[in-house]
Coordinates of C-alpha atoms in Angstrom, one line a residue:
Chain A
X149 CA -15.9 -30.0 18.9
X150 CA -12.7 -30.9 18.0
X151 CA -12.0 -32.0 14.5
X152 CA -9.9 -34.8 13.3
X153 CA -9.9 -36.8 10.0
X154 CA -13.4 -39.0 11.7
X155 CA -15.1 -36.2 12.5
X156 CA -14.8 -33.8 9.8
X157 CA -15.7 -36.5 7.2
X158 CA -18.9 -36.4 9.1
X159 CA -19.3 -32.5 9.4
X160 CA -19.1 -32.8 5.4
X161 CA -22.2 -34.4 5.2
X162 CA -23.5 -30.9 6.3
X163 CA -22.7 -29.2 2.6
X164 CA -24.6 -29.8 -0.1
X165 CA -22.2 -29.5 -2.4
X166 CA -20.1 -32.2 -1.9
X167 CA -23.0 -34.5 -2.7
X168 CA -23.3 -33.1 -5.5
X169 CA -20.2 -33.0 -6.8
X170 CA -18.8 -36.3 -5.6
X171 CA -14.9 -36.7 -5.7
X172 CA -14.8 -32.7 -5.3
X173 CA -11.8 -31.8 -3.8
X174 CA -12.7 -28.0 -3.0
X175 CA -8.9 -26.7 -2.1
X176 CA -9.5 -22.9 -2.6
X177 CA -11.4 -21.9 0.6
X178 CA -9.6 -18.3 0.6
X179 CA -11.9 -17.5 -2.5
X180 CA -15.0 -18.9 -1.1
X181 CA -16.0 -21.0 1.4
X182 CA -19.0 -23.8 0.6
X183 CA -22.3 -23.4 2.7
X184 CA -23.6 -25.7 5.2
X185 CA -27.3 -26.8 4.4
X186 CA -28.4 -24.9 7.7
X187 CA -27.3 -21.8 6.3
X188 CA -29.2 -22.3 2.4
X189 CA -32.2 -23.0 4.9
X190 CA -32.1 -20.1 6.5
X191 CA -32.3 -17.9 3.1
X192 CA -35.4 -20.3 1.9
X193 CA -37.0 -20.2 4.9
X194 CA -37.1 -16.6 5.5
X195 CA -37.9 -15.9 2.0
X196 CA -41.2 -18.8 2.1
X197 CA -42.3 -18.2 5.6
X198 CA -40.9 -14.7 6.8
X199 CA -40.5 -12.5 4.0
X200 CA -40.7 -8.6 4.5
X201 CA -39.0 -5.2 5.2
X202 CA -37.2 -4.7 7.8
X203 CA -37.4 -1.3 9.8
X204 CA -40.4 -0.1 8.3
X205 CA -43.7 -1.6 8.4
X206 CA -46.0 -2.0 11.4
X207 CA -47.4 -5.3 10.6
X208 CA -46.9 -8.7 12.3
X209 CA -44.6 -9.9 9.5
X210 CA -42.4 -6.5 8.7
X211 CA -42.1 -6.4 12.6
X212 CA -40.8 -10.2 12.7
X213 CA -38.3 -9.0 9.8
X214 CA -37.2 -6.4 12.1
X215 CA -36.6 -8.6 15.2
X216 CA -34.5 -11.0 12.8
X217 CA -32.2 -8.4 11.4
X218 CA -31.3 -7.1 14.6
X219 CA -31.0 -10.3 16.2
X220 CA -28.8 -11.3 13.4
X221 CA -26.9 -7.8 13.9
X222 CA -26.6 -8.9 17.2
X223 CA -24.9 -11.9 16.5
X224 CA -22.4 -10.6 14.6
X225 CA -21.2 -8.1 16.5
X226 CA -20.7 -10.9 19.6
X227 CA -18.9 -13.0 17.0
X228 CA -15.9 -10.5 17.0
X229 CA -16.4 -8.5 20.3
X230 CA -18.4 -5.5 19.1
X231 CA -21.3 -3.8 20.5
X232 CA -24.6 -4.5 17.6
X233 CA -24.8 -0.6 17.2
X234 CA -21.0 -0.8 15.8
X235 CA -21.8 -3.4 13.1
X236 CA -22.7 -2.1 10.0
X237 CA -24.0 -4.7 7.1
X238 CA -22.1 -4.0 3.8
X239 CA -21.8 -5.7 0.5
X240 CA -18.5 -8.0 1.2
X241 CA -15.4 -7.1 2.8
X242 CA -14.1 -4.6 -0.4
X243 CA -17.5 -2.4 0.3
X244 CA -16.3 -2.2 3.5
X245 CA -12.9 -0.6 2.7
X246 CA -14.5 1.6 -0.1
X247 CA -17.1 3.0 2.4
X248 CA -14.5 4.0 4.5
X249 CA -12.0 5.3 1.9
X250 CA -15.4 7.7 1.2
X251 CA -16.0 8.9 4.4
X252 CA -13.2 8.9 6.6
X253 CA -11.7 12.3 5.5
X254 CA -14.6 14.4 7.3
X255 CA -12.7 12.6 10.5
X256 CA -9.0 13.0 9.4
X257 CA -7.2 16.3 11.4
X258 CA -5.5 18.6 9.8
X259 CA -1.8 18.1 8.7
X260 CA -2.7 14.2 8.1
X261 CA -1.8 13.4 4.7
X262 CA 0.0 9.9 4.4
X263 CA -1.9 6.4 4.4
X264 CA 0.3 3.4 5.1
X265 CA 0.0 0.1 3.7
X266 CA 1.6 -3.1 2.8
X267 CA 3.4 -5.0 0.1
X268 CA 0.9 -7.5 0.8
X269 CA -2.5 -6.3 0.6
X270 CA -5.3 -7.9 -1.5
X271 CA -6.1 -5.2 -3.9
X272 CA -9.5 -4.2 -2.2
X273 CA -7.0 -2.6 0.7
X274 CA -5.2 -1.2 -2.3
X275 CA -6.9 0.6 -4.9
X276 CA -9.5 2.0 -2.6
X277 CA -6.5 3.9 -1.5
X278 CA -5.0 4.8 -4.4
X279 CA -8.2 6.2 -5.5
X280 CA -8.0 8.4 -2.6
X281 CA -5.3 9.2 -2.9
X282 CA -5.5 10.9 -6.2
X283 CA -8.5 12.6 -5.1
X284 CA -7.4 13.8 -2.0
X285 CA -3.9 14.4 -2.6
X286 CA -2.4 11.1 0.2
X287 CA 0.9 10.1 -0.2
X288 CA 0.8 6.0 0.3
X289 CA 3.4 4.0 1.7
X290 CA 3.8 0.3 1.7
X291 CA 5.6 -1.7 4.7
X292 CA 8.0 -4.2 2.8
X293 CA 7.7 -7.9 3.5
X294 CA 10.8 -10.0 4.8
X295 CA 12.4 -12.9 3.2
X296 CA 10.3 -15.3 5.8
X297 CA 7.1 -13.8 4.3
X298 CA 6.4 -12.1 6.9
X299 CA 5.6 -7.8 7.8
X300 CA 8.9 -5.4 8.4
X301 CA 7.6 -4.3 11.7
X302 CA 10.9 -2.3 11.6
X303 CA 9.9 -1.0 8.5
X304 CA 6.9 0.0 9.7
X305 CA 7.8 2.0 12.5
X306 CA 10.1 4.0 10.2
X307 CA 7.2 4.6 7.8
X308 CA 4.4 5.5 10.7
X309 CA 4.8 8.9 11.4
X310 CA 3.1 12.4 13.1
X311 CA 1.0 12.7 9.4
X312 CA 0.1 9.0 8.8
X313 CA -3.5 9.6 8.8
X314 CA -4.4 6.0 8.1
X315 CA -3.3 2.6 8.8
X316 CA -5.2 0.0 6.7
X317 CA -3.5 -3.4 6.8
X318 CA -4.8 -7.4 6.4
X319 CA -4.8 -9.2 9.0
X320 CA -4.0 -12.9 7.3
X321 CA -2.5 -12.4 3.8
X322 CA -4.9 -14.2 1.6
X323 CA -1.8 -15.3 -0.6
X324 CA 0.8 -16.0 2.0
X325 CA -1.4 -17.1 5.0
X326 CA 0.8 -15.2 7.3
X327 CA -1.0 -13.9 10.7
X328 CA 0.4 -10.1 10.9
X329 CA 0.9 -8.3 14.6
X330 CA -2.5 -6.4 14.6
X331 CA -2.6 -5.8 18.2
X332 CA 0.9 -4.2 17.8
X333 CA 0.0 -2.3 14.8
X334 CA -3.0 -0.6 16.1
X335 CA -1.0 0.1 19.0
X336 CA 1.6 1.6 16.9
X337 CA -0.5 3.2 15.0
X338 CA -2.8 4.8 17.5
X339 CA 0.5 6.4 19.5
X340 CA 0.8 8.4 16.2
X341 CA -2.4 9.2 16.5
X342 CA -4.0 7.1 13.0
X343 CA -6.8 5.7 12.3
X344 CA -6.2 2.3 12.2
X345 CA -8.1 -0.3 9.3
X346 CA -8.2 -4.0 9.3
X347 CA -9.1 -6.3 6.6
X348 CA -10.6 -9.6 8.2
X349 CA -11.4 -11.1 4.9
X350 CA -9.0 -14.1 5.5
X351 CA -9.0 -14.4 9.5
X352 CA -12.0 -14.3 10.1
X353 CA -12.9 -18.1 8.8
X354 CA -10.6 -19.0 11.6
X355 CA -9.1 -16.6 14.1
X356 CA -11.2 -15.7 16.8
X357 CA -11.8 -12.4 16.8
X358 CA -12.2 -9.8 19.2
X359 CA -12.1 -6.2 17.9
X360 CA -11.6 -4.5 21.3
X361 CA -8.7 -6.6 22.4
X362 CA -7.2 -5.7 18.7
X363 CA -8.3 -2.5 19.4
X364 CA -8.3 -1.0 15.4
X365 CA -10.8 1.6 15.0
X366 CA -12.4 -0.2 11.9
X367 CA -12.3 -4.2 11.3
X368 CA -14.2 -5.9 7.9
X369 CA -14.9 -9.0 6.5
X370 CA -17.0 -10.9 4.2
X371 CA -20.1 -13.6 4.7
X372 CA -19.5 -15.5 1.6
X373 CA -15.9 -16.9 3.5
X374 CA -16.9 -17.7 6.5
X375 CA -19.6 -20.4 5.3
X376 CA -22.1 -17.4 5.1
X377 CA -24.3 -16.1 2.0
X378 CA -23.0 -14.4 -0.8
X379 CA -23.5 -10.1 -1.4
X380 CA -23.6 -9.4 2.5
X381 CA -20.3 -8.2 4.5
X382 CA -19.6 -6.4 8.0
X383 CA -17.9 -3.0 8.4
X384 CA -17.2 -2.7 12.5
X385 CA -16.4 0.7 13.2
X386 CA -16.0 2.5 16.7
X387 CA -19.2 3.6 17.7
X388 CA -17.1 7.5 18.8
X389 CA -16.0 7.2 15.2
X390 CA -19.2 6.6 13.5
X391 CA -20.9 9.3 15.1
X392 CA -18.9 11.5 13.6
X393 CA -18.5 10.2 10.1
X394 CA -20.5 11.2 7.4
X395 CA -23.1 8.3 5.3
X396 CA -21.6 6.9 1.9
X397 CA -24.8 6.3 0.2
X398 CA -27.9 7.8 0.7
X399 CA -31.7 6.9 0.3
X400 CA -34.2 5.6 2.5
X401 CA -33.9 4.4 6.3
X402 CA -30.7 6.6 6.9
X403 CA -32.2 9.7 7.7
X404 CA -34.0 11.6 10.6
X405 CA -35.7 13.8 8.8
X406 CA -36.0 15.0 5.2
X407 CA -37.8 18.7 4.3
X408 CA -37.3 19.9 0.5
X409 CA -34.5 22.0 1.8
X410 CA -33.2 19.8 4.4
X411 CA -32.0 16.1 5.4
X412 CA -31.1 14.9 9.4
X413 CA -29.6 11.4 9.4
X414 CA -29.9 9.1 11.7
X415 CA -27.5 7.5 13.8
X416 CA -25.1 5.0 13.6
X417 CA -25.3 1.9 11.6
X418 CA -28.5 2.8 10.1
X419 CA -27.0 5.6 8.7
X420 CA -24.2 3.4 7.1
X421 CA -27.6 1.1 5.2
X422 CA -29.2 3.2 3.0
X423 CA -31.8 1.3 1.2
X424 CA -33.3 -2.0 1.8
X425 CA -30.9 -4.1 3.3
X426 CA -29.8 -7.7 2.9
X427 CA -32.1 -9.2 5.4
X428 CA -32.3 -13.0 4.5
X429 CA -28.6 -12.7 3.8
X430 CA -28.0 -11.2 7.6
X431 CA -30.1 -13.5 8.8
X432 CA -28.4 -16.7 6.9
X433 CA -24.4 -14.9 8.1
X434 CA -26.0 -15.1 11.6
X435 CA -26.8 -19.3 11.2
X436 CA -23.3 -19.4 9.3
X437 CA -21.7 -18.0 12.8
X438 CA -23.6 -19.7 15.1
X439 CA -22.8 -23.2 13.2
X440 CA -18.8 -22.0 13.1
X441 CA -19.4 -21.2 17.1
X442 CA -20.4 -24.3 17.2
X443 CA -17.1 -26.2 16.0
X444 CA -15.6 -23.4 18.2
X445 CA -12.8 -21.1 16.1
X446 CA -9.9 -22.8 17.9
X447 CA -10.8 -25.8 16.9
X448 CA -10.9 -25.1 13.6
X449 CA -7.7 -23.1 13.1
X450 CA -6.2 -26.2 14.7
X451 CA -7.6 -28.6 12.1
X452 CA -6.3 -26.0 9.5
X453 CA -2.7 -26.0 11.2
X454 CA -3.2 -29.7 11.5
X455 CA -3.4 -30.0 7.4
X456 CA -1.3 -27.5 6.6
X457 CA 1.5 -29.1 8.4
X458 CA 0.8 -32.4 7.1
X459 CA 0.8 -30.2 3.2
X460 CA 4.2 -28.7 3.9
X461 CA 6.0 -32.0 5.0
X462 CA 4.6 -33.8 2.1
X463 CA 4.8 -31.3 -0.9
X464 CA 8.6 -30.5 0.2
X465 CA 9.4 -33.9 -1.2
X466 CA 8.5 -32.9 -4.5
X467 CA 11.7 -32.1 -6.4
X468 CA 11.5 -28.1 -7.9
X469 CA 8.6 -27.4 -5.6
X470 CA 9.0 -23.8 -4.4
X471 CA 6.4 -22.5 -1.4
X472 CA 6.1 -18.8 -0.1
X473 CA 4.7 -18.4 3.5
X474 CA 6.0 -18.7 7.1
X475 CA 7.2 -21.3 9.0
X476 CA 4.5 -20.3 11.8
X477 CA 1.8 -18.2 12.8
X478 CA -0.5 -18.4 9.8
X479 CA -3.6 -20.4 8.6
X480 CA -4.6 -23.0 6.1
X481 CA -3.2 -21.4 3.4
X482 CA -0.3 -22.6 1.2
X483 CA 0.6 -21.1 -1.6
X484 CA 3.8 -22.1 -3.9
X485 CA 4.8 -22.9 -8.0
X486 CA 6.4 -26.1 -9.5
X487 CA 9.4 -25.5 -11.3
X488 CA 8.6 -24.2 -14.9
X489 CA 5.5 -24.5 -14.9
X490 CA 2.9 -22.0 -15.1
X491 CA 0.3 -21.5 -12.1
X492 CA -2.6 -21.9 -14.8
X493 CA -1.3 -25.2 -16.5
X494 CA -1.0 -26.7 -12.5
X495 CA -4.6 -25.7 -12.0
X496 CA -6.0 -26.8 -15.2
X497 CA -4.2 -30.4 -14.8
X498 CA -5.3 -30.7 -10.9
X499 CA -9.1 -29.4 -11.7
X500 CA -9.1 -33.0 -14.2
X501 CA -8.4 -34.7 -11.2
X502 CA -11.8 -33.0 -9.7
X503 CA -8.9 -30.9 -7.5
X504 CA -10.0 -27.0 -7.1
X505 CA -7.3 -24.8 -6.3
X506 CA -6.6 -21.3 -7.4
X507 CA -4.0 -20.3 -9.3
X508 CA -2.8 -16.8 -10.5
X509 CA -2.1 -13.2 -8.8
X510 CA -5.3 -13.5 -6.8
X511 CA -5.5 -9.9 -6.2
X512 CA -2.2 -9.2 -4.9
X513 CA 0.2 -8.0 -8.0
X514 CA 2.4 -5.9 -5.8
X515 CA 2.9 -8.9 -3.8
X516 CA 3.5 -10.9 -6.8
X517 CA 6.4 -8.4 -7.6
X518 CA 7.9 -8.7 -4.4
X519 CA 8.0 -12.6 -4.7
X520 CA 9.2 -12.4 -8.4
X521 CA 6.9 -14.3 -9.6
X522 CA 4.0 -14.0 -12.0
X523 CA 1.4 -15.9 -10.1
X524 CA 1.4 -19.2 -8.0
X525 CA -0.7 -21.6 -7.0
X526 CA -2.7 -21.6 -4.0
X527 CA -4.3 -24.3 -2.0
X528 CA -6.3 -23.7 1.1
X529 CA -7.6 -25.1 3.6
X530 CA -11.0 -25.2 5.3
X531 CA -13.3 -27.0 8.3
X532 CA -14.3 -29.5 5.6
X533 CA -10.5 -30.3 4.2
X534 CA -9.5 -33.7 5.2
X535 CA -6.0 -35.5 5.0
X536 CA -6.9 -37.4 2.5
X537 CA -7.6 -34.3 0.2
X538 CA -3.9 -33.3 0.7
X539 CA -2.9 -36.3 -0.2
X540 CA -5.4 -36.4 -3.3
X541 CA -3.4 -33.1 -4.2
X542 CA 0.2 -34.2 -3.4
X543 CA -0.7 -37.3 -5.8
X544 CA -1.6 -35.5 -8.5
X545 CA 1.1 -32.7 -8.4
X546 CA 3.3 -35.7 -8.8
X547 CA 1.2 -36.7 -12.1
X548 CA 1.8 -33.0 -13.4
X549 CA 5.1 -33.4 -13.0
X550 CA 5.6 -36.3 -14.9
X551 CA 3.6 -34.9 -17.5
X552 CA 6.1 -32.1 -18.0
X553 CA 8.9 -34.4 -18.1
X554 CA 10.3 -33.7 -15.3
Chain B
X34 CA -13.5 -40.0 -9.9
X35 CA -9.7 -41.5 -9.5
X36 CA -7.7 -38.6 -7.9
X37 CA -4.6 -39.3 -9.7
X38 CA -5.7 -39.5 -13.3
X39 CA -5.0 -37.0 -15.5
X40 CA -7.3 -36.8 -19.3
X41 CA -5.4 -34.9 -21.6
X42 CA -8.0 -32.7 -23.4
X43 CA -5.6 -29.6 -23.3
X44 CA -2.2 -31.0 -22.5
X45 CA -1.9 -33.3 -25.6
X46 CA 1.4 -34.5 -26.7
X47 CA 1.6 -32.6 -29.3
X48 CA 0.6 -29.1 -27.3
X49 CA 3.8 -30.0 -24.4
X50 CA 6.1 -30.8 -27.0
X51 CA 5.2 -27.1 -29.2
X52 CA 5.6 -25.7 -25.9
X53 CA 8.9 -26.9 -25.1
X54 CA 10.1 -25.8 -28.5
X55 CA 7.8 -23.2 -29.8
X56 CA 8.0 -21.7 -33.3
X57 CA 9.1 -18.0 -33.5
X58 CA 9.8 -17.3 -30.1
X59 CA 12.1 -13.8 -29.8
X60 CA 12.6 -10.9 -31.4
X61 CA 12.4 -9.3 -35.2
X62 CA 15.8 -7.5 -36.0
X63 CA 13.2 -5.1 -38.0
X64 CA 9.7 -5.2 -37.2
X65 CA 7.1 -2.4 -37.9
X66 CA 4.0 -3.8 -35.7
X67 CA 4.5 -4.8 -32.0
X68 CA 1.8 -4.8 -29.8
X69 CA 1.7 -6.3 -25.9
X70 CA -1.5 -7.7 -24.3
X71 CA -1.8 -9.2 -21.0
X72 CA -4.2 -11.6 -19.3
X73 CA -6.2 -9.9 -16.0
X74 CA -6.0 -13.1 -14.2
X75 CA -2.3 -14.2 -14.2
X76 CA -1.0 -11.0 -15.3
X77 CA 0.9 -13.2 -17.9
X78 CA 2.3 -10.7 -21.0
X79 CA 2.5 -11.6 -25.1
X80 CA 4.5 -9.2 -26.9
X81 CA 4.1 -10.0 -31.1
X82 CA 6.2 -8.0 -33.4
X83 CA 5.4 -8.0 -37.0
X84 CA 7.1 -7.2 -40.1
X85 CA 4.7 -6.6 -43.1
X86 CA 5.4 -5.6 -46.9
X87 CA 2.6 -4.3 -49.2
X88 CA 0.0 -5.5 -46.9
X89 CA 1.5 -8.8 -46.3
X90 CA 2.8 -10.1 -42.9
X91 CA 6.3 -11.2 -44.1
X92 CA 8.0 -12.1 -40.6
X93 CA 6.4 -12.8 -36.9
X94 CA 7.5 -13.4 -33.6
X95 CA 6.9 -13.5 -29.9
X96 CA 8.1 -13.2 -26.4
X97 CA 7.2 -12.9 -22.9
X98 CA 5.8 -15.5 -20.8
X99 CA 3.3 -17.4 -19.9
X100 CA 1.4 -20.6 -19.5
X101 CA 0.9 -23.5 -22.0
X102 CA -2.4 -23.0 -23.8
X103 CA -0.7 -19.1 -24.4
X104 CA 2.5 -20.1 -25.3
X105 CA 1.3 -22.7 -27.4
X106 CA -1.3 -20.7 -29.5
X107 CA 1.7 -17.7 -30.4
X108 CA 3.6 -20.5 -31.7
X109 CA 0.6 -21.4 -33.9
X110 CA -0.5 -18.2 -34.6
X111 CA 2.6 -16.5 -35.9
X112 CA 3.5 -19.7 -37.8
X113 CA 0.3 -19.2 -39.4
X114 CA 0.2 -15.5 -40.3
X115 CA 3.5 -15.7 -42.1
X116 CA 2.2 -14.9 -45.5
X117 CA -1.5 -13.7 -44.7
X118 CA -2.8 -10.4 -46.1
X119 CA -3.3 -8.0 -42.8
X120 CA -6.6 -8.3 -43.8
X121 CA -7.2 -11.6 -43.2
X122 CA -5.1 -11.7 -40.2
X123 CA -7.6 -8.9 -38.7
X124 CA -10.7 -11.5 -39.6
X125 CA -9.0 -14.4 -37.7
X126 CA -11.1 -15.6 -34.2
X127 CA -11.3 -17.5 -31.6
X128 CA -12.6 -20.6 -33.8
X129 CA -9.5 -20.0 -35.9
X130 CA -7.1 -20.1 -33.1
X131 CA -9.0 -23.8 -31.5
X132 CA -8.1 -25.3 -35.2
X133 CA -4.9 -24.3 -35.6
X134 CA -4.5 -25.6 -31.5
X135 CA -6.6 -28.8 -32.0
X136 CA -8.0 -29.2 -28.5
X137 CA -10.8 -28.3 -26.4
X138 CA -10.3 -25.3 -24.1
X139 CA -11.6 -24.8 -21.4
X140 CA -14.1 -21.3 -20.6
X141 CA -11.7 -20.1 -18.1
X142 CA -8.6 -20.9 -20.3
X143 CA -9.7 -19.2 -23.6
X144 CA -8.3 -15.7 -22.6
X145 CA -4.9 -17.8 -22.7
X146 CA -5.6 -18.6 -26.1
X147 CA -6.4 -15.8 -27.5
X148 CA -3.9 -13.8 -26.4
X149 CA -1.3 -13.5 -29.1
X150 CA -4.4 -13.0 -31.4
X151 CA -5.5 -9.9 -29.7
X152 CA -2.0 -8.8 -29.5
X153 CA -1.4 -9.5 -33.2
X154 CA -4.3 -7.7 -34.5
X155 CA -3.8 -4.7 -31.9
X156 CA -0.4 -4.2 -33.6
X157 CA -1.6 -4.6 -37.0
X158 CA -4.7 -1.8 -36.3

C-alpha cells in the first residue's frame, strides 16, 4: 500500500491512541512506536480465549498455546530472513546484546581480545561491552564518525584487526538516522575472522531486513518499536553459532535432562528461554509484523523519506536552527538544537502545543561528545506521521523562538 | 488543541527574563563548599560553590549549563541562601524551590529544578 498524506490519515484511524489523545502530535517514534488496535487485540484475545503455557502441557489449550508461539516464532524469523530455530524471544533489543555479551566468550578463539564499536552507539551496544570488558579483560575501540554524520569506514578498517574478536555496531543511529554499511561491515569483519553484532533497534521499523543477505552472525531488535507489544524483543543468531554457545539464564524449558548431579540442555532457541516465556506478547509482535507486511517496508521507509525531506527543507528556514544527520541514506529521524536554547526547554514548549518529541542525550553521551553538544532535540518519524504534523512542528518551533526573543 | 499556541505555565516572563540574566552566575574568588550534580537525562551539570562563616552561608554562586527551569531555580536558590544558617539550607525541598520559582513544573521537569538544591546541600554535607 503506498502511503501518502490521504492514506495514512486513514491508517491512523487504526491506533487507539490518537483517539484518545486528540490533537496528539506523537513525533518521537525512535522511543516507542503507538500500537495498532489489531495488535492490543491480539494480547486480549489470547489472554480471554487462549490463555496457557506454552511447551508444556498436553491439553487442548496448552497445546493451542504451543502452536501460537511457534507460529509466531515463525513469523518473525520470515520477517528478517531467518530460519524460526535461529530466533530467540528476548526482553527488548538491550537483553538481546546483554545475552550475548554473557555468552559469547565460550565461542571467542584464543588470542581474540579487542571488541570494536562506534562513536555512535545507543548505550545498550555500549555498556554491555564495557562491562565485559572489565570482566574479561577486552580492549574496546570506537570507529569515529565523519563531519557528514556518517561511520569512518576508513577508520574502521584501521581499527579491525587479526584480535578483534567482536564487531557490535547499529545499524540506524537512533540519534542521527544514518543507515551504516552493514553488509560491508560484516564482510569486513568476518575476513578478520569476528563475530559480527547488529543492533536493529532503529531499522527495523523500516528497512527490510534480511539477516542472510547482511550476513552478521547475530541481529536484535525490539517489539515495542516496530508497533509491537512492550517487554518482548528478538535475538537472531546463527543457528552454527548457537549450538555452540552456552544458555544465559537458566530454569525451566531449557534443559534435556536434569539429575541432582547433572543438567543436559536442550537445543537452540529453547535453550536461550529459560522460564515461561512472553507468549501473548509473541503472539501480538507476530500481528504487529504481519500488519507492517501489510503496508510493505518499502513503502513505509518511503513515506518516512517523503517527511523527512519535507522537515529538512522547512526547518532550514528557521534562523539559528542547527541539524546533525546525513544528507542521505537514513530514516525518519531528524535530530537538531535551536540556537541557545536548551533541548529540554524546546520539548517542554512543543509538548504545550500537544507536540511529543524527545529531547536530551537519548542514550548516546559519547555521541553527544562527538557532536559538542549536550543534548538535542529529536523528532521522528513514523507510518502514522503526516505532513501536516511537520508542519504542526515547524509552526511551533517558530513560536519558541519568539518566545526567546529571538 | 491549536498547534501553534503556546500557555506559559513554566516559561513566564519573569522565568525568561531571570534566565537571561541570572543572579550569581560564576565563580567565588574563595569558596569553601563546591559541589557538582548533574541531571541523568540531559546530562546537563550545576556546579555551586559556597562560602560559609560560623555556620552561615555568606556568599553563593553557580556555573555550568543547562536548560531554563535549572538555570532559573540556581539563580533563586543561591539568591536565597545568602544569609541562611547551613542548617536551614539542609532542610530546604522541593516545595521551597516551586515558591521561590512561582510556577508549575512539570513531573518530568522537576529534576531540573532541583538541581542546584541537591548540589547546594551535597556541598554543604
Amino acid at each position: 500500500m503506498e502511503l501518502n498524506e490521504k492514506s495514512v490519515k486513514k491508517l491512523k484511524e487504526d491506533f487507539p491512541i490518537f483517539k484518545n489523545n486528540p490533537g496528539l502530535v506523537y513525533l518521537d517514534n525512535a522511543a516507542t512506536s503507538q500500537r495498532p488496535s489489531i495488535v492490543i487485540r491480539a494480547l486480549v484475545d489470547f489472554y480471554e480465549k487462549e490463555n496457557a503455557n506454552a511447551s508444556r502441557g498436553v491439553y487442548t489449550l496448552a497445546e493451542k498455546a504451543t502452536e501460537r508461539y511457534a507460529e509466531a516464532r515463525k513469523v518473525v524469523a520470515n520477517f528478517i530472513g531467518a530460519n524460526p530455530n535461529e530466533i530467540i524471544f528476548t526482553r527488548n533489543a538491550t537483553e538481546g546484546l546483554n545475552l550475548l555479551s554473557y555468552t559469547l566468550t565460550s565461542i571467542i578463539p584464543q588470542g581474540k581480545n579487542e571488541i570494536l564499536l562506534t562513536e555512535m552507539e545507543h548505550h545498550s551496544n555500549l555498556v554491555p561491552w564495557k562491562q565485559l570488558a572489565k570482566s574479561e579483560g577486552f580492549k574496546l575501540k570506537f570507529v569515529k564518525v565523519k563531519n557528514d554524520f556518517t561511520l569512518d569506514m576508513d577508520d574502521l578498517k584501521e581499527k579491525l584487526t587479526e584480535k578483534t574478536a567482536i564487531v557490535s555496531v547499529t545499524h540506524v543511529s537512533n540519534v542521527l538516522g544514518t543507515i551504516n554499511p552493514v553488509e560491508e561491515i560484516s564482510r569486513l569483519g568476518k575476513e578478520k575472522g569476528a563475530l559480527v553484532i547488529i543492533d536493529g533497534a532503529q531499522s527495523a521499523p523500516s528497512l527490510k531486513t534480511d539477516v542472510k543477505k547482511i550476513a552478521c552472525d547475530f541481529f536484535v531488535f525490539s517489539s515495542h518499536k516496530i508497533l509491537g507489544p512492550g517487554g518482548i524483543g528478538v535475538l537472531y543468531g546463527r543457528i552454527e553459532l548457537l549450538e555452540k554457545m552456552k544458555p544465559f539464564n537458566f530454569g525451566g524449558g531449557m534443559i534435556k535432562k536434569v539429575t541432582l548431579s547433572e543438567t543436559e540442555f536442550t537445543s537452540p532457541p529453547e535453550r536461550f528461554e529459560a522460564g515461561t516465556q512472553n507468549i501473548a506478547e509473541a503472539i501480538a509482535l507476530a500481528e504487529s509484523i504481519k500488519y507492517l507486511e501489510k503496508i510493505g517496508l518499502d513503502n513505509i521507509h518511503d513515506w518516512e523519506i517523503e517527511l523527512v525531506n519535507y522537515a529538512l527543507k522547512k526547518l532550514k528556514e528557521i534562523e539559528g536552527i542547527e541539524i546533525y544527520g546525513p544528507s542521505e541514506n537514513k530514516v525518519g529521524i531528524i535530530s537538531f538544537n535551536l540556537k541557545d536554547i536548551h533541548p529540554h526547554d524546546v520539548a517542554s514548549l512543543l509538548n504545550d502545543s500537544g507536540i511529543a518529541i524527545r529531547a536530551g542525550h537519548h542514550c548516546a553521551m559519547p555521541l553527544m561528545n562527538r557532536l559538542g553538544v549536550v543534548g538535542t532535540c529529536r523528532a521522528s518519524f513514523y507510518i502514522y506521521n503526516t505532513l501536516e504534523d511537520v508542519d504542526a512542528l515547524v509552526e511551533a518551533l517558530k513560536k519558541v523562538m519568539e518566545k526567546f526573543g529571538k | 488543541m491549536n498547534h501553534t499556541e503556546i500557555p506559559d505555565d513554566m516559561y513566564r516572563e519573569h522565568i525568561l527574563e531571570l534566565y537571561k540574566s541570572p543572579s550569581n552566575f560564576g565563580e567565588l574568588e574563595k569558596a569553601n563548599h563546591e559541589a557538582t550534580e548533574h541531571n541523568t537525562i540531559c546530562g546537563d551539570e550545576i556546579t555551586v560553590q559556597l562560602l560559609t562563616e560560623n555556620e552561615i552561608v555568606k556568599e553563593a554562586k553557580f556555573s555550568g549549563s543547562g536548560c531554563v527551569i535549572s538555570m532559573v531555580a540556581s539563580s533563586l536558590l543561591t539568591d536565597k541562601i545568602k544569609g541562611m544558617k547551613i542548617s536551614e539550607v539542609l532542610k530546604l525541598n522541593q516545595k521551597d524551590i516551586l515558591k521561590l520559582m512561582g510556577i508549575k513544573v512539570t513531573p518530568a521537569r522537576i529534576k531540573c529544578a532541583l538541581l542546584p538544591l541537591e548540589a547546594a546541600k551535597r556541598a554543604l554535607e
